[in-house]
Amino acid sequence: MSMHQEGSKPPREAAPGKRWIEVPKIVNGIDSTEWVEVDMESDAPTWGDRASLRVLNRDLRRVDGPEKVTGQARYPHDVRLPGMVWTRILCAPFPVCKAVVDLDAARKVPGVVDARELREGGQVTFLGQAVAAVSAETPEAAEDGLRALKPRYEQQGFAVTREQALADDAPKVNKDGNVGRERKNGNLDEVEAALAQCRWVAKGTYSVPVQHHASLETHGVVVDFRGGKEATIHASTQGTFTIADEAARELGLSAGSVKVEVPYMGGGFGAKFGLDVPGTIACRIAKDLSRPVHLFLTRKDEFLLAGNRSGAVQDLQLGADESGQLQALSAKVDRLGGRGDGSFAQQPYVYHVPKRFFHARSVFTHTDASRAFRAPGHPQASFGIESILDELAYQMGKDPLELRLANLPEKGRADWARQLERCAREIGWYQHPHRTAPGKPTEPVMTGIGFAVSVWGGGGGKECVVEVRISRDASLAVLCGTQDLGTGTRTYMAGIVAEVFDRPLRSVSTQIGSSTLGRANASGGSTTTASLAPAVKVAAENAKRALLETLAQADGTAARDWALAGGRVIAPEKGQGGPNSMSFEEACLKLPAAGISASGEWAASLAGNGVHGAQAAKVEVDLRTGGVRVVKMVGVQDCGLPLNRKALASQLQGGMIQALSYALFEERVIEPDLGVMLNANFEDYKIAGSREMPEFVALIDDDDTRQQVIGMAEPAIIPGHSAIANAVHNACGVRVRELPLTPDKILNGLALARGLAANKEAGK
Amino acid sequence: MKSFEYLQPTTLEEALAALPTSRDPKERERVRLIAGGQDLLTEMKEHLAEPDLVVDLKRIEGLDKIRVQSDGSLVIGATCTLAALEEHAHVREHFAVLSRAAGSVGSTQIRSVASVGGNLCQRPRCWYYRSEQIPCIKKGGAECFAYSGLNKYNAILGGGPSYIVHPSDLAPALVALGAEITLRSATQQRILPLERFFTLPSEGRVQQENDLGPGEMVVELKVPSLPAGAGTWRSDYFKVRERGSYDFALAALALALLVDDGTIRGARLCLGAVAPIPWRADKAEALLVGRKVDDEACRLAGEAALAGARPLEHNGYKLDLTRGLISKALRQLASS
Ligand SMILES: Cc1cc2nc3c(=O)[nH]c(=O)nc-3n(C[C@H](O)[C@H](O)[C@H](O)COP(=O)(O)OP(=O)(O)OC[C@H]3O[C@@H](n4cnc5c(N)ncnc54)[C@H](O)[C@@H]3O)c2cc1C
Ligand code: SF4
């Protein structure tokens, strides 16, 4: 979905000297927007000329890299506290059932201190639901206690697949049935009439499976509550400030007395907001026992109840006129978000089609609700449109790249066109032997190339309060409660401060991940950087001003005559002689013992909104074994002003890796008759590993000259799998309309094509 | 996993003495051997195995050795690691298929501890078997859920009443090489062709994949040199898997060819991951002898190897896959 909500308007006239802008607002990782009033642009702060930047827009190594790779970084899972109990939860292995457990037997296990049921009457309403919890002095005792529950499940009817959910006699997932949240726009009759007029029409049903976030650190918390009036929650979360309220409610404390600590966290990808199931259970147990509680999901639990990316089934029809101008699109989409709504951007995704009909609905099943997952709804939509575009192109005998270029929307056309062409050059499209038709299976190993594009918002808002401190020893510190999901927040925070003071990066320390520091938004919608970086910049500028004012005051001169340049402090000239300069270290010695501190908030002029990207993939398909090897991926992404080029390239590459994995391997498998998840582990739920890595070319689009910071981490994942599927089709003519692209599907596709060819031959 | 006692014997006799000799499967299950633990631990974590006693073989002196006999044949101890086997210079040179098969197992970390004996005795990967909740035939239940369920990874040959594929990568290589396995109990020693060690589910004991008797364990493998003849033997292991980084095979082929001036004088083919046992393709072997590797030879070998195949609903692709694999392997090995 594009950031701007259709028809949204500012609430009233802007005050004098102010203007309204629309900024993203993320709730639980789902994006919407709101209007805020900001200063007119004329007096607003700027990042300065790109050419003048010395630290930013360069490759910065992660400031916390060494801690992470040497194991010194302490993640929430690593927290050990005196008197802490270990809690394990029992997740229902069946979708709908009544679970009967033996709590007394669990309590008799040596070391077990608490065993409780979590569902009234043991009624389970979806696969993986938490049924019971056992707490013990050691993790082993907790597991023994869990086994001692000897659960018995009285199974009831369920629906775990789309077909089961849509059957006439399907057990109901929601009171209102198994279909809901319909979104419809356009006129079907008109679109069908337009399709009938089209010279070229492609039709297809495109499916993507449920994908798991699979963060290395599972969901969980350590609740430090030992009775009394205060508590600390060590949480693996994407939002330092999304936890205290709920935790306080559970613990019977006031929100202000609950501290949340997230110095590091092992990945979230959109699934870690709020106290969540483990946090809620842990707080209740901690409250009852007055002891700290460690509760992290096991890997299996994580697959069952920590969310996922919703699957989708899309019925598409796309028509073009003789010249290759798209004319009409009909899209009927089922979102498969378990008992949640699922997400789906929209159709047409990015491309311009004048007449369109779009009807999306959620089909509910008795499985865990989907959650936000890196660019919610976009990869699904991308797969549908990019696949059918290629099918249409080859039907017409046209180059799919040209078809794309001819049908980009007006807004952003130049950006996507430039990016697509750059991808095409880098991937070798113009030298590629078969560009207007898929390869004929002549060689045992065929090579193919495919393309796809992305769109995202990535803007920021007035969310963060940042403090910058200067100490007498000339060290600088930047502080904010925000969390770092692994994207490199600490590094650019330090980088911005180093830039403002013209000091080396290493002289700036960062403190983040604590609710005792300035407030910050949760990391969702790629809004962290565009919200935080401006506040860091303003705080640093304020601290610099305060420094010069303090020096001027002590000197009895005017602050405006003082400056900071080349890492030195320039004082006004005294008597004869030129300007009087001193080292930064000398200047800081003149500060009061407590040093200087200044804070800053967001300035609209420093952040932008709206990014574009394009990716291309080159694959080799082994026609004998159906194996697909991605040999090269190219990603081009704009992002306004790059803060840390290395981190940006790393995000882009990470997005391509995750998309490659989605393209080739990832898929949740639930046995349709038994309702059991068959691959809730890292062996059967396959994720790409080191040997699957192709050559990556991750390019920041420097033709985007906006001097504003914009987030881009999410869109990096949007187009890769679509480009790979298109490359496979281009290689050998097999169009797999259902991810993942596993060898069975390729071989079945090849066999089908051989069969068709043989029939044709026989018919002659 | 359930708590258990742990025994670390230093002699074979001590280890064998700890094994129950009862024929009752329940009794036998009470004690389990552990070498690298790469399979046993996953079974214990999923509560598929809940032994009271775990007997560790790694302290037994000499059991991990690879010995090269004067005739060039090999004797491989049961606790020899896959990494050691893969890297052994003589194995690399004269038994390339074995080194390559060992190198194709799991990941570097797994190979550094996984043992040869454990690899041959590992339990099936069928995801119905691996889910504690599902009481299939393998676990003493009444139904094979894979038969009518999600069976894309299951057997196309030799299946019924269970349709597992044997997961070991070493097994096809060792069978192709004509290896013998030495089994010992406290009271006796047996040596049998490895091919006969593996048993089909239809041969009686569905809950077991091999002929290991009560109180028995694997002590070593004897691998004879390939028979001398005109030309030179070349061998290799070809494994197709969904994910290259670590994965079990969708289909695999252990292949050895004696080629003289373009003509095949001897051939060994054993398929992996298509049947509940390593599937020796002896008809294909016989048919290849005297031919050159061309389209016709590849086609015939594929047909012969797959004779009698009965795919299930979702694994029909394995037919094309296996044919493709055989043809690819023959061409690559003949032209190498
Ligand atoms: C992620 C992952 C990926 C894997 N990928 C592959 C793969 O690609 N190919 C492949 O072949 N395997 C694969 N495996 C399986 C692994 O290679 C084997 O499980 C391993 O070789 C077993 O050896 P081990 O020494 O660890 O056995 P253990 O786990 O110690 O034992 C395995 C079984 O054999 C029994 N056993 C052990 N030694 C003896 C003996 N001397 N006599 C009788 N019984 C014995 C044990 O009781 C147990 O039942 C994989 C495993 C994992 C976890
Ligand atoms: S193939 Fe064997 S292990 Fe798999 S479900 Fe059937 S009986 Fe069980």
PDB file of N, CA and C and ligand atoms in Angstrom, chain B residues 124 126 128-129 136-138 143-147 154 161-164, ligand 2:
ATOM      1  N   PRO B 124      14.688 -42.664  10.002  1.00  0.00           N
ATOM      2  CA  PRO B 124      14.147 -41.959   8.834  1.00  0.00           C
ATOM      3  C   PRO B 124      13.822 -40.487   9.114  1.00  0.00           C
ATOM      4  N   CYS B 126      11.241 -38.986   7.414  1.00  0.00           N
ATOM      5  CA  CYS B 126       9.835 -38.760   7.054  1.00  0.00           C
ATOM      6  C   CYS B 126       9.215 -37.826   8.098  1.00  0.00           C
ATOM      7  N   TYR B 128       6.322 -37.246   9.033  1.00  0.00           N
ATOM      8  CA  TYR B 128       5.261 -37.816   9.879  1.00  0.00           C
ATOM      9  C   TYR B 128       5.918 -38.583  11.027  1.00  0.00           C
ATOM     10  N   TYR B 129       6.960 -39.342  10.673  1.00  0.00           N
ATOM     11  CA  TYR B 129       7.688 -40.071  11.710  1.00  0.00           C
ATOM     12  C   TYR B 129       8.266 -39.089  12.727  1.00  0.00           C
ATOM     13  N   CYS B 136       2.301 -43.135  13.284  1.00  0.00           N
ATOM     14  CA  CYS B 136       2.301 -43.888  12.030  1.00  0.00           C
ATOM     15  C   CYS B 136       2.866 -45.292  12.235  1.00  0.00           C
ATOM     16  N   ILE B 137       2.822 -46.077  11.185  1.00  0.00           N
ATOM     17  CA  ILE B 137       3.282 -47.468  11.254  1.00  0.00           C
ATOM     18  C   ILE B 137       4.698 -47.588  11.805  1.00  0.00           C
ATOM     19  N   LYS B 138       5.557 -46.671  11.392  1.00  0.00           N
ATOM     20  CA  LYS B 138       6.954 -46.695  11.849  1.00  0.00           C
ATOM     21  C   LYS B 138       7.052 -46.670  13.364  1.00  0.00           C
ATOM     22  N   GLU B 143      -1.273 -46.818  10.525  1.00  0.00           N
ATOM     23  CA  GLU B 143      -1.427 -46.183   9.222  1.00  0.00           C
ATOM     24  C   GLU B 143      -0.122 -45.536   8.777  1.00  0.00           C
ATOM     25  N   CYS B 144       0.105 -45.556   7.457  1.00  0.00           N
ATOM     26  CA  CYS B 144       1.182 -44.742   6.909  1.00  0.00           C
ATOM     27  C   CYS B 144       0.533 -43.461   6.408  1.00  0.00           C
ATOM     28  N   PHE B 145       0.763 -42.366   7.130  1.00  0.00           N
ATOM     29  CA  PHE B 145       0.098 -41.118   6.767  1.00  0.00           C
ATOM     30  C   PHE B 145       0.708 -40.499   5.509  1.00  0.00           C
ATOM     31  N   ALA B 146       1.958 -40.827   5.254  1.00  0.00           N
ATOM     32  CA  ALA B 146       2.602 -40.271   4.067  1.00  0.00           C
ATOM     33  C   ALA B 146       1.977 -40.856   2.798  1.00  0.00           C
ATOM     34  N   TYR B 147       1.542 -42.089   2.902  1.00  0.00           N
ATOM     35  CA  TYR B 147       1.025 -42.781   1.713  1.00  0.00           C
ATOM     36  C   TYR B 147      -0.060 -41.958   1.037  1.00  0.00           C
ATOM     37  N   ASN B 154       8.934 -38.878  -0.242  1.00  0.00           N
ATOM     38  CA  ASN B 154       8.901 -40.314   0.061  1.00  0.00           C
ATOM     39  C   ASN B 154       9.346 -41.199  -1.106  1.00  0.00           C
ATOM     40  N   PRO B 161       4.767 -51.444   3.801  1.00  0.00           N
ATOM     41  CA  PRO B 161       3.696 -50.543   4.224  1.00  0.00           C
ATOM     42  C   PRO B 161       4.184 -49.162   4.656  1.00  0.00           C
ATOM     43  N   SER B 162       5.498 -48.992   4.874  1.00  0.00           N
ATOM     44  CA  SER B 162       6.039 -47.661   5.136  1.00  0.00           C
ATOM     45  C   SER B 162       6.739 -47.195   3.856  1.00  0.00           C
ATOM     46  N   TYR B 163       6.685 -45.904   3.593  1.00  0.00           N
ATOM     47  CA  TYR B 163       7.255 -45.367   2.353  1.00  0.00           C
ATOM     48  C   TYR B 163       8.419 -44.417   2.609  1.00  0.00           C
ATOM     49  N   ILE B 164       9.161 -44.701   3.669  1.00  0.00           N
ATOM     50  CA  ILE B 164      10.319 -43.840   3.931  1.00  0.00           C
ATOM     51  C   ILE B 164      11.346 -43.996   2.808  1.00  0.00           C
TER      52      ILE B 164
HETATM   53  S1  SF4 C   2       6.430 -43.405   5.334  1.00  0.00           S
HETATM   54 FE1  SF4 C   2       6.888 -44.607   7.153  1.00  0.00          FE
HETATM   55  S2  SF4 C   2       7.554 -43.071   8.585  1.00  0.00           S
HETATM   56 FE2  SF4 C   2       6.422 -41.987   7.003  1.00  0.00          FE
HETATM   57  S3  SF4 C   2       4.294 -41.927   7.678  1.00  0.00           S
HETATM   58 FE3  SF4 C   2       4.528 -43.737   6.465  1.00  0.00          FE
HETATM   59  S4  SF4 C   2       4.944 -45.312   7.981  1.00  0.00           S
HETATM   60 FE4  SF4 C   2       5.378 -43.386   8.961  1.00  0.00          FE
END
